[in-house]
Short mmCIF file of N, CA and C in Angstrom, two decimals:
data_model
loop_
_atom_site.label_atom_id
_atom_site.label_comp_id
_atom_site.label_asym_id
_atom_site.label_seq_id
_atom_site.Cartn_x
_atom_site.Cartn_y
_atom_site.Cartn_z
N MET L 22 75.23 -146.96 59.10
CA MET L 22 76.21 -147.48 60.03
C MET L 22 75.54 -148.20 61.21
N LYS L 23 74.45 -147.63 61.73
CA LYS L 23 73.77 -148.25 62.87
C LYS L 23 73.30 -149.67 62.56
N PRO L 24 72.71 -149.92 61.37
CA PRO L 24 72.31 -151.30 61.07
C PRO L 24 73.47 -152.29 61.11
N LEU L 25 74.65 -151.86 60.64
CA LEU L 25 75.81 -152.76 60.67
C LEU L 25 76.27 -153.03 62.11
N ILE L 26 76.15 -152.02 62.96
CA ILE L 26 76.50 -152.22 64.37
C ILE L 26 75.55 -153.23 65.01
N VAL L 27 74.27 -153.11 64.71
CA VAL L 27 73.28 -154.07 65.21
C VAL L 27 73.60 -155.47 64.68
N LEU L 28 73.85 -155.57 63.38
CA LEU L 28 74.16 -156.86 62.75
C LEU L 28 75.37 -157.51 63.42
N ALA L 29 76.46 -156.76 63.53
CA ALA L 29 77.70 -157.31 64.10
C ALA L 29 77.53 -157.66 65.58
N SER L 30 76.84 -156.81 66.33
CA SER L 30 76.65 -157.06 67.76
C SER L 30 75.83 -158.31 68.02
N VAL L 31 74.72 -158.44 67.33
CA VAL L 31 73.86 -159.62 67.52
C VAL L 31 74.58 -160.87 67.03
N PHE L 32 75.31 -160.77 65.94
CA PHE L 32 76.06 -161.91 65.41
C PHE L 32 77.08 -162.39 66.46
N GLY L 33 77.88 -161.46 66.97
CA GLY L 33 78.90 -161.82 67.96
C GLY L 33 78.30 -162.36 69.24
N LEU L 34 77.26 -161.73 69.73
CA LEU L 34 76.61 -162.17 70.96
C LEU L 34 75.99 -163.56 70.79
N THR L 35 75.37 -163.80 69.65
CA THR L 35 74.77 -165.11 69.40
C THR L 35 75.83 -166.19 69.30
N LEU L 36 76.95 -165.89 68.64
CA LEU L 36 78.05 -166.86 68.59
C LEU L 36 78.54 -167.18 70.00
N LEU L 37 78.71 -166.16 70.81
CA LEU L 37 79.18 -166.35 72.18
C LEU L 37 78.19 -167.18 73.00
N LEU L 38 76.92 -166.85 72.89
CA LEU L 38 75.91 -167.58 73.67
C LEU L 38 75.75 -169.02 73.20
N THR L 39 75.76 -169.25 71.89
CA THR L 39 75.62 -170.63 71.42
C THR L 39 76.85 -171.46 71.80
N TYR L 40 78.02 -170.84 71.80
CA TYR L 40 79.22 -171.56 72.23
C TYR L 40 79.16 -171.86 73.73
N THR L 41 78.71 -170.88 74.50
CA THR L 41 78.63 -171.04 75.96
C THR L 41 77.67 -172.15 76.36
N PHE L 42 76.52 -172.21 75.70
CA PHE L 42 75.48 -173.16 76.12
C PHE L 42 75.48 -174.47 75.33
N ASN L 43 76.11 -174.50 74.17
CA ASN L 43 76.12 -175.72 73.35
C ASN L 43 77.50 -176.29 73.15
N ALA L 44 78.52 -175.67 73.71
CA ALA L 44 79.91 -176.08 73.55
C ALA L 44 80.40 -175.96 72.11
N ARG L 45 79.62 -175.30 71.26
CA ARG L 45 80.07 -174.96 69.90
C ARG L 45 79.20 -173.81 69.42
N GLU L 46 79.80 -172.95 68.64
CA GLU L 46 79.03 -171.81 68.12
C GLU L 46 78.16 -172.26 66.95
N ASP L 47 77.06 -171.56 66.76
CA ASP L 47 76.17 -171.85 65.64
C ASP L 47 76.22 -170.66 64.68
N LEU L 48 77.15 -170.73 63.75
CA LEU L 48 77.40 -169.65 62.80
C LEU L 48 76.15 -169.29 62.01
N TYR L 49 75.42 -170.29 61.55
CA TYR L 49 74.28 -170.04 60.67
C TYR L 49 73.09 -169.44 61.43
N LEU L 50 72.85 -169.93 62.63
CA LEU L 50 71.82 -169.31 63.46
C LEU L 50 72.20 -167.86 63.77
N ALA L 51 73.47 -167.65 64.11
CA ALA L 51 73.94 -166.29 64.43
C ALA L 51 73.75 -165.35 63.24
N GLY L 52 74.06 -165.84 62.05
CA GLY L 52 73.91 -165.01 60.86
C GLY L 52 72.47 -164.65 60.57
N ARG L 53 71.58 -165.63 60.70
CA ARG L 53 70.15 -165.37 60.45
C ARG L 53 69.55 -164.49 61.54
N LEU L 54 69.87 -164.77 62.79
CA LEU L 54 69.32 -163.97 63.89
C LEU L 54 69.81 -162.52 63.82
N ALA L 55 71.08 -162.34 63.52
CA ALA L 55 71.63 -160.99 63.39
C ALA L 55 70.91 -160.23 62.28
N LEU L 56 70.67 -160.88 61.16
CA LEU L 56 69.97 -160.25 60.05
C LEU L 56 68.53 -159.93 60.44
N ALA L 57 67.87 -160.85 61.12
CA ALA L 57 66.48 -160.62 61.52
C ALA L 57 66.37 -159.44 62.49
N VAL L 58 67.25 -159.38 63.47
CA VAL L 58 67.21 -158.26 64.42
C VAL L 58 67.53 -156.95 63.72
N MET L 59 68.50 -156.97 62.80
CA MET L 59 68.82 -155.76 62.05
C MET L 59 67.61 -155.30 61.24
N LEU L 60 66.89 -156.23 60.62
CA LEU L 60 65.70 -155.87 59.85
C LEU L 60 64.62 -155.28 60.74
N LEU L 61 64.44 -155.83 61.92
CA LEU L 61 63.47 -155.26 62.86
C LEU L 61 63.89 -153.85 63.27
N PHE L 62 65.18 -153.66 63.48
CA PHE L 62 65.72 -152.34 63.82
C PHE L 62 65.49 -151.34 62.68
N THR L 63 65.81 -151.75 61.46
CA THR L 63 65.64 -150.82 60.33
C THR L 63 64.16 -150.59 60.02
N SER L 64 63.32 -151.57 60.30
CA SER L 64 61.88 -151.37 60.05
C SER L 64 61.33 -150.27 60.95
N LEU L 65 61.89 -150.12 62.13
CA LEU L 65 61.44 -149.07 63.05
C LEU L 65 61.57 -147.69 62.41
N ALA L 66 62.62 -147.49 61.63
CA ALA L 66 62.84 -146.19 60.99
C ALA L 66 61.67 -145.81 60.08
N HIS L 67 61.03 -146.79 59.49
CA HIS L 67 59.90 -146.52 58.60
C HIS L 67 58.74 -145.89 59.35
N PHE L 68 58.66 -146.12 60.63
CA PHE L 68 57.56 -145.60 61.44
C PHE L 68 58.00 -144.41 62.31
N VAL L 69 59.20 -144.50 62.88
CA VAL L 69 59.71 -143.44 63.75
C VAL L 69 60.15 -142.22 62.94
N PHE L 70 60.78 -142.46 61.80
CA PHE L 70 61.30 -141.38 60.96
C PHE L 70 60.53 -141.27 59.64
N MET L 71 59.22 -141.38 59.73
CA MET L 71 58.36 -141.34 58.54
C MET L 71 58.64 -140.10 57.69
N LYS L 72 58.78 -138.94 58.32
CA LYS L 72 59.00 -137.70 57.57
C LYS L 72 60.25 -137.80 56.70
N GLY L 73 61.34 -138.30 57.26
CA GLY L 73 62.57 -138.45 56.51
C GLY L 73 62.49 -139.54 55.46
N MET L 74 61.82 -140.63 55.79
CA MET L 74 61.68 -141.73 54.83
C MET L 74 60.87 -141.29 53.61
N VAL L 75 59.85 -140.47 53.84
CA VAL L 75 59.02 -139.97 52.74
C VAL L 75 59.85 -139.12 51.78
N LEU L 76 60.87 -138.42 52.30
CA LEU L 76 61.73 -137.59 51.44
C LEU L 76 62.56 -138.43 50.48
N MET L 77 62.68 -139.73 50.75
CA MET L 77 63.44 -140.61 49.87
C MET L 77 62.66 -140.97 48.61
N VAL L 78 61.37 -140.67 48.59
CA VAL L 78 60.51 -141.00 47.46
C VAL L 78 60.39 -139.77 46.57
N PRO L 79 60.50 -139.93 45.25
CA PRO L 79 60.46 -138.78 44.34
C PRO L 79 59.21 -137.91 44.54
N PRO L 80 59.34 -136.59 44.34
CA PRO L 80 58.26 -135.66 44.63
C PRO L 80 57.02 -135.80 43.73
N PHE L 81 57.14 -136.43 42.58
CA PHE L 81 55.98 -136.56 41.70
C PHE L 81 54.96 -137.58 42.22
N ILE L 82 55.34 -138.36 43.22
CA ILE L 82 54.43 -139.34 43.81
C ILE L 82 53.63 -138.65 44.91
N PRO L 83 52.30 -138.78 44.90
CA PRO L 83 51.46 -138.12 45.92
C PRO L 83 51.83 -138.56 47.35
N MET L 84 51.69 -137.64 48.29
CA MET L 84 52.09 -137.87 49.68
C MET L 84 51.42 -139.11 50.29
N ALA L 85 50.15 -139.31 50.04
CA ALA L 85 49.46 -140.48 50.61
C ALA L 85 50.10 -141.77 50.13
N ILE L 86 50.49 -141.80 48.87
CA ILE L 86 51.13 -143.00 48.31
C ILE L 86 52.53 -143.15 48.90
N LYS L 87 53.26 -142.04 49.07
CA LYS L 87 54.59 -142.10 49.68
C LYS L 87 54.52 -142.73 51.07
N LYS L 88 53.59 -142.25 51.88
CA LYS L 88 53.46 -142.76 53.25
C LYS L 88 53.09 -144.25 53.24
N THR L 89 52.25 -144.62 52.30
CA THR L 89 51.87 -146.04 52.18
C THR L 89 53.09 -146.86 51.78
N MET L 90 53.88 -146.36 50.83
CA MET L 90 55.09 -147.07 50.39
C MET L 90 56.06 -147.26 51.56
N VAL L 91 56.25 -146.21 52.34
CA VAL L 91 57.17 -146.29 53.49
C VAL L 91 56.65 -147.30 54.51
N THR L 92 55.36 -147.27 54.79
CA THR L 92 54.76 -148.21 55.74
C THR L 92 54.88 -149.64 55.22
N VAL L 93 54.55 -149.86 53.97
CA VAL L 93 54.60 -151.21 53.39
C VAL L 93 56.02 -151.76 53.40
N THR L 94 57.01 -150.93 53.05
CA THR L 94 58.39 -151.44 53.06
C THR L 94 58.84 -151.75 54.49
N GLY L 95 58.37 -150.99 55.47
CA GLY L 95 58.66 -151.33 56.87
C GLY L 95 58.06 -152.66 57.27
N VAL L 96 56.83 -152.89 56.85
CA VAL L 96 56.16 -154.17 57.13
C VAL L 96 56.87 -155.31 56.41
N ILE L 97 57.32 -155.07 55.19
CA ILE L 97 58.07 -156.10 54.44
C ILE L 97 59.32 -156.51 55.22
N GLU L 98 60.01 -155.54 55.81
CA GLU L 98 61.20 -155.86 56.59
C GLU L 98 60.86 -156.73 57.80
N ILE L 99 59.73 -156.45 58.44
CA ILE L 99 59.30 -157.26 59.59
C ILE L 99 58.97 -158.68 59.14
N ILE L 100 58.25 -158.81 58.04
CA ILE L 100 57.90 -160.13 57.51
C ILE L 100 59.16 -160.89 57.10
N ALA L 101 60.10 -160.20 56.47
CA ALA L 101 61.36 -160.84 56.06
C ALA L 101 62.13 -161.33 57.27
N ALA L 102 62.15 -160.54 58.34
CA ALA L 102 62.84 -160.94 59.57
C ALA L 102 62.26 -162.25 60.10
N ALA L 103 60.95 -162.33 60.13
CA ALA L 103 60.30 -163.56 60.59
C ALA L 103 60.56 -164.69 59.60
N GLY L 104 60.45 -164.39 58.32
CA GLY L 104 60.60 -165.41 57.29
C GLY L 104 61.94 -166.11 57.28
N ILE L 105 63.01 -165.37 57.53
CA ILE L 105 64.33 -166.01 57.51
C ILE L 105 64.60 -166.81 58.79
N MET L 106 63.78 -166.61 59.81
CA MET L 106 63.95 -167.38 61.04
C MET L 106 63.10 -168.65 61.06
N ILE L 107 62.09 -168.72 60.22
CA ILE L 107 61.20 -169.88 60.18
C ILE L 107 61.79 -170.91 59.22
N TYR L 108 61.96 -172.12 59.71
CA TYR L 108 62.61 -173.20 58.96
C TYR L 108 62.01 -173.37 57.56
N GLU L 109 60.70 -173.43 57.49
CA GLU L 109 60.03 -173.74 56.21
C GLU L 109 60.05 -172.58 55.21
N THR L 110 60.28 -171.38 55.68
CA THR L 110 60.19 -170.22 54.78
C THR L 110 61.51 -169.51 54.53
N ARG L 111 62.57 -169.93 55.19
CA ARG L 111 63.79 -169.11 55.14
C ARG L 111 64.42 -168.99 53.76
N VAL L 112 64.35 -170.01 52.92
CA VAL L 112 64.96 -169.89 51.59
C VAL L 112 64.17 -168.92 50.72
N ILE L 113 62.86 -169.08 50.65
CA ILE L 113 62.05 -168.17 49.84
C ILE L 113 62.12 -166.76 50.40
N ALA L 114 62.15 -166.63 51.73
CA ALA L 114 62.30 -165.30 52.34
C ALA L 114 63.66 -164.71 52.01
N GLY L 115 64.67 -165.56 51.96
CA GLY L 115 66.01 -165.10 51.58
C GLY L 115 66.05 -164.56 50.17
N TYR L 116 65.46 -165.30 49.23
CA TYR L 116 65.40 -164.81 47.84
C TYR L 116 64.62 -163.50 47.76
N ALA L 117 63.48 -163.44 48.45
CA ALA L 117 62.67 -162.22 48.43
C ALA L 117 63.43 -161.05 49.03
N LEU L 118 64.18 -161.31 50.09
CA LEU L 118 64.94 -160.24 50.74
C LEU L 118 66.08 -159.75 49.85
N VAL L 119 66.74 -160.65 49.16
CA VAL L 119 67.79 -160.24 48.21
C VAL L 119 67.21 -159.31 47.15
N ILE L 120 66.07 -159.68 46.61
CA ILE L 120 65.41 -158.84 45.60
C ILE L 120 65.01 -157.50 46.21
N PHE L 121 64.45 -157.53 47.40
CA PHE L 121 64.03 -156.31 48.10
C PHE L 121 65.22 -155.37 48.34
N LEU L 122 66.32 -155.91 48.85
CA LEU L 122 67.50 -155.09 49.12
C LEU L 122 68.07 -154.49 47.83
N ALA L 123 68.06 -155.26 46.76
CA ALA L 123 68.53 -154.74 45.48
C ALA L 123 67.59 -153.64 44.97
N ALA L 124 66.30 -153.84 45.16
CA ALA L 124 65.31 -152.86 44.68
C ALA L 124 65.39 -151.55 45.47
N LEU L 125 65.85 -151.60 46.71
CA LEU L 125 65.95 -150.38 47.52
C LEU L 125 67.14 -149.51 47.16
N LEU L 126 68.13 -150.08 46.50
CA LEU L 126 69.34 -149.32 46.21
C LEU L 126 69.07 -148.04 45.43
N PRO L 127 68.24 -148.05 44.39
CA PRO L 127 67.97 -146.78 43.69
C PRO L 127 67.36 -145.71 44.60
N ALA L 128 66.52 -146.11 45.54
CA ALA L 128 65.94 -145.13 46.47
C ALA L 128 67.02 -144.54 47.37
N ASN L 129 67.97 -145.36 47.77
CA ASN L 129 69.08 -144.86 48.58
C ASN L 129 69.97 -143.92 47.79
N VAL L 130 70.21 -144.23 46.53
CA VAL L 130 71.00 -143.34 45.67
C VAL L 130 70.27 -142.02 45.50
N TYR L 131 68.98 -142.08 45.21
CA TYR L 131 68.17 -140.87 45.05
C TYR L 131 68.20 -140.02 46.31
N ALA L 132 68.02 -140.64 47.47
CA ALA L 132 68.01 -139.91 48.74
C ALA L 132 69.37 -139.26 49.01
N THR L 133 70.43 -139.97 48.67
CA THR L 133 71.77 -139.43 48.87
C THR L 133 72.01 -138.23 47.97
N GLN L 134 71.57 -138.32 46.73
CA GLN L 134 71.72 -137.19 45.81
C GLN L 134 70.98 -135.96 46.32
N ARG L 135 69.86 -136.17 46.98
CA ARG L 135 69.06 -135.05 47.52
C ARG L 135 69.52 -134.65 48.92
N ARG L 136 70.52 -135.34 49.46
CA ARG L 136 71.05 -135.06 50.81
C ARG L 136 69.99 -135.25 51.89
N VAL L 137 69.17 -136.26 51.73
CA VAL L 137 68.12 -136.53 52.71
C VAL L 137 68.76 -136.97 54.03
N ASN L 138 68.36 -136.32 55.10
CA ASN L 138 68.72 -136.73 56.45
C ASN L 138 67.47 -137.40 57.01
N MET L 139 67.48 -138.71 57.02
CA MET L 139 66.28 -139.47 57.38
C MET L 139 65.83 -139.17 58.81
N GLU L 140 66.75 -139.11 59.74
CA GLU L 140 66.38 -138.90 61.14
C GLU L 140 65.86 -137.49 61.40
N ALA L 141 66.45 -136.49 60.74
CA ALA L 141 66.01 -135.10 60.92
C ALA L 141 64.80 -134.77 60.05
N GLY L 142 64.61 -135.54 59.00
CA GLY L 142 63.50 -135.28 58.09
C GLY L 142 63.70 -134.02 57.27
N ASP L 143 64.98 -133.78 56.88
CA ASP L 143 65.27 -132.60 56.07
C ASP L 143 66.35 -132.94 55.04
N PHE L 144 66.94 -131.91 54.45
CA PHE L 144 67.93 -132.11 53.39
C PHE L 144 69.33 -131.70 53.86
N THR L 145 69.71 -132.15 55.05
CA THR L 145 71.04 -131.85 55.60
C THR L 145 71.91 -133.11 55.69
N GLY L 146 71.60 -134.11 54.89
CA GLY L 146 72.33 -135.38 54.92
C GLY L 146 73.73 -135.24 54.36
N PRO L 147 74.50 -136.32 54.43
CA PRO L 147 75.92 -136.27 54.04
C PRO L 147 76.17 -136.07 52.55
N GLY L 148 75.21 -136.32 51.72
CA GLY L 148 75.41 -136.10 50.29
C GLY L 148 75.99 -137.30 49.57
N ILE L 149 76.44 -137.04 48.37
CA ILE L 149 76.82 -138.09 47.42
C ILE L 149 77.97 -138.97 47.92
N TYR L 150 78.84 -138.43 48.77
CA TYR L 150 79.96 -139.22 49.26
C TYR L 150 79.52 -140.39 50.13
N TYR L 151 78.32 -140.29 50.67
CA TYR L 151 77.77 -141.38 51.47
C TYR L 151 77.63 -142.66 50.65
N LEU L 152 77.50 -142.51 49.33
CA LEU L 152 77.35 -143.70 48.47
C LEU L 152 78.59 -144.59 48.52
N TRP L 153 79.76 -144.02 48.83
CA TRP L 153 80.97 -144.84 48.95
C TRP L 153 80.83 -145.83 50.10
N PHE L 154 79.98 -145.51 51.05
CA PHE L 154 79.68 -146.43 52.15
C PHE L 154 78.41 -147.23 51.87
N ARG L 155 77.37 -146.56 51.40
CA ARG L 155 76.05 -147.17 51.27
C ARG L 155 76.01 -148.31 50.25
N ILE L 156 76.60 -148.11 49.09
CA ILE L 156 76.54 -149.15 48.06
C ILE L 156 77.27 -150.42 48.51
N PRO L 157 78.51 -150.32 49.02
CA PRO L 157 79.15 -151.54 49.53
C PRO L 157 78.36 -152.18 50.68
N MET L 158 77.76 -151.35 51.54
CA MET L 158 76.97 -151.90 52.64
C MET L 158 75.77 -152.68 52.10
N GLN L 159 75.10 -152.12 51.10
CA GLN L 159 73.94 -152.80 50.53
C GLN L 159 74.36 -154.13 49.88
N LEU L 160 75.48 -154.12 49.18
CA LEU L 160 75.99 -155.35 48.56
C LEU L 160 76.38 -156.38 49.63
N PHE L 161 76.96 -155.90 50.72
CA PHE L 161 77.32 -156.77 51.84
C PHE L 161 76.07 -157.41 52.44
N LEU L 162 75.02 -156.62 52.63
CA LEU L 162 73.77 -157.16 53.19
C LEU L 162 73.13 -158.18 52.25
N ILE L 163 73.22 -157.94 50.96
CA ILE L 163 72.71 -158.90 49.98
C ILE L 163 73.51 -160.20 50.07
N ALA L 164 74.84 -160.09 50.14
CA ALA L 164 75.69 -161.28 50.25
C ALA L 164 75.43 -162.02 51.57
N TRP L 165 75.27 -161.28 52.66
CA TRP L 165 74.98 -161.87 53.97
C TRP L 165 73.67 -162.67 53.90
N THR L 166 72.67 -162.05 53.32
CA THR L 166 71.36 -162.70 53.18
C THR L 166 71.49 -163.97 52.34
N ALA L 167 72.17 -163.87 51.22
CA ALA L 167 72.34 -165.04 50.35
C ALA L 167 73.06 -166.16 51.09
N TYR L 168 74.10 -165.82 51.82
CA TYR L 168 74.89 -166.84 52.50
C TYR L 168 74.10 -167.54 53.61
N PHE L 169 73.46 -166.75 54.46
CA PHE L 169 72.82 -167.33 55.65
C PHE L 169 71.38 -167.80 55.43
N ALA L 170 70.69 -167.26 54.43
CA ALA L 170 69.29 -167.66 54.23
C ALA L 170 69.07 -168.52 53.00
N ILE L 171 70.01 -168.49 52.06
CA ILE L 171 69.83 -169.25 50.82
C ILE L 171 70.86 -170.37 50.70
N ILE L 172 72.14 -170.04 50.83
CA ILE L 172 73.20 -171.03 50.64
C ILE L 172 73.28 -172.00 51.83
N HIS L 173 73.16 -171.47 53.05
CA HIS L 173 73.22 -172.30 54.27
C HIS L 173 71.99 -172.06 55.13
N PRO L 174 70.82 -172.44 54.62
CA PRO L 174 69.60 -172.11 55.36
C PRO L 174 69.27 -173.06 56.52
N TYR L 175 69.82 -174.25 56.51
CA TYR L 175 69.39 -175.26 57.48
C TYR L 175 70.53 -175.67 58.39
N PRO L 176 70.20 -176.09 59.62
CA PRO L 176 71.24 -176.51 60.57
C PRO L 176 72.06 -177.67 60.01
N HIS L 177 73.31 -177.69 60.39
CA HIS L 177 74.21 -178.77 59.95
C HIS L 177 74.39 -179.78 61.05
#
């Protein structure tokens, strides 16, 4: 839920600011900037909530590899945030981010089944019913990325 609040807040604020200073809103800039800020926000969880993020990885994977995976995926989110904001890289970054978001869905399903509470770093999470929110959210983020970074990547 927090990532969507960040996404919507930055999107709305950017629309307001671009309208205020340019006499017209910049929908595409707002969409990309909101996504980039959201990715920076979610990447923080990989470092701040490492213990909980590690619980999202199956137990048969050694701990050192789990921590590396969590760190690398956090770094990928930071790179993707930059990539969608850079004119020359935003389309390829958009495609890569769509693939990345789709690839993360099984980890989110697995974590939900185990009731992982990422912030607490334990197994007190909301459980399987969270998927009714998480799956549509993930699909929404994929569609948002496709629209703002792939379909409409350049200023009009």
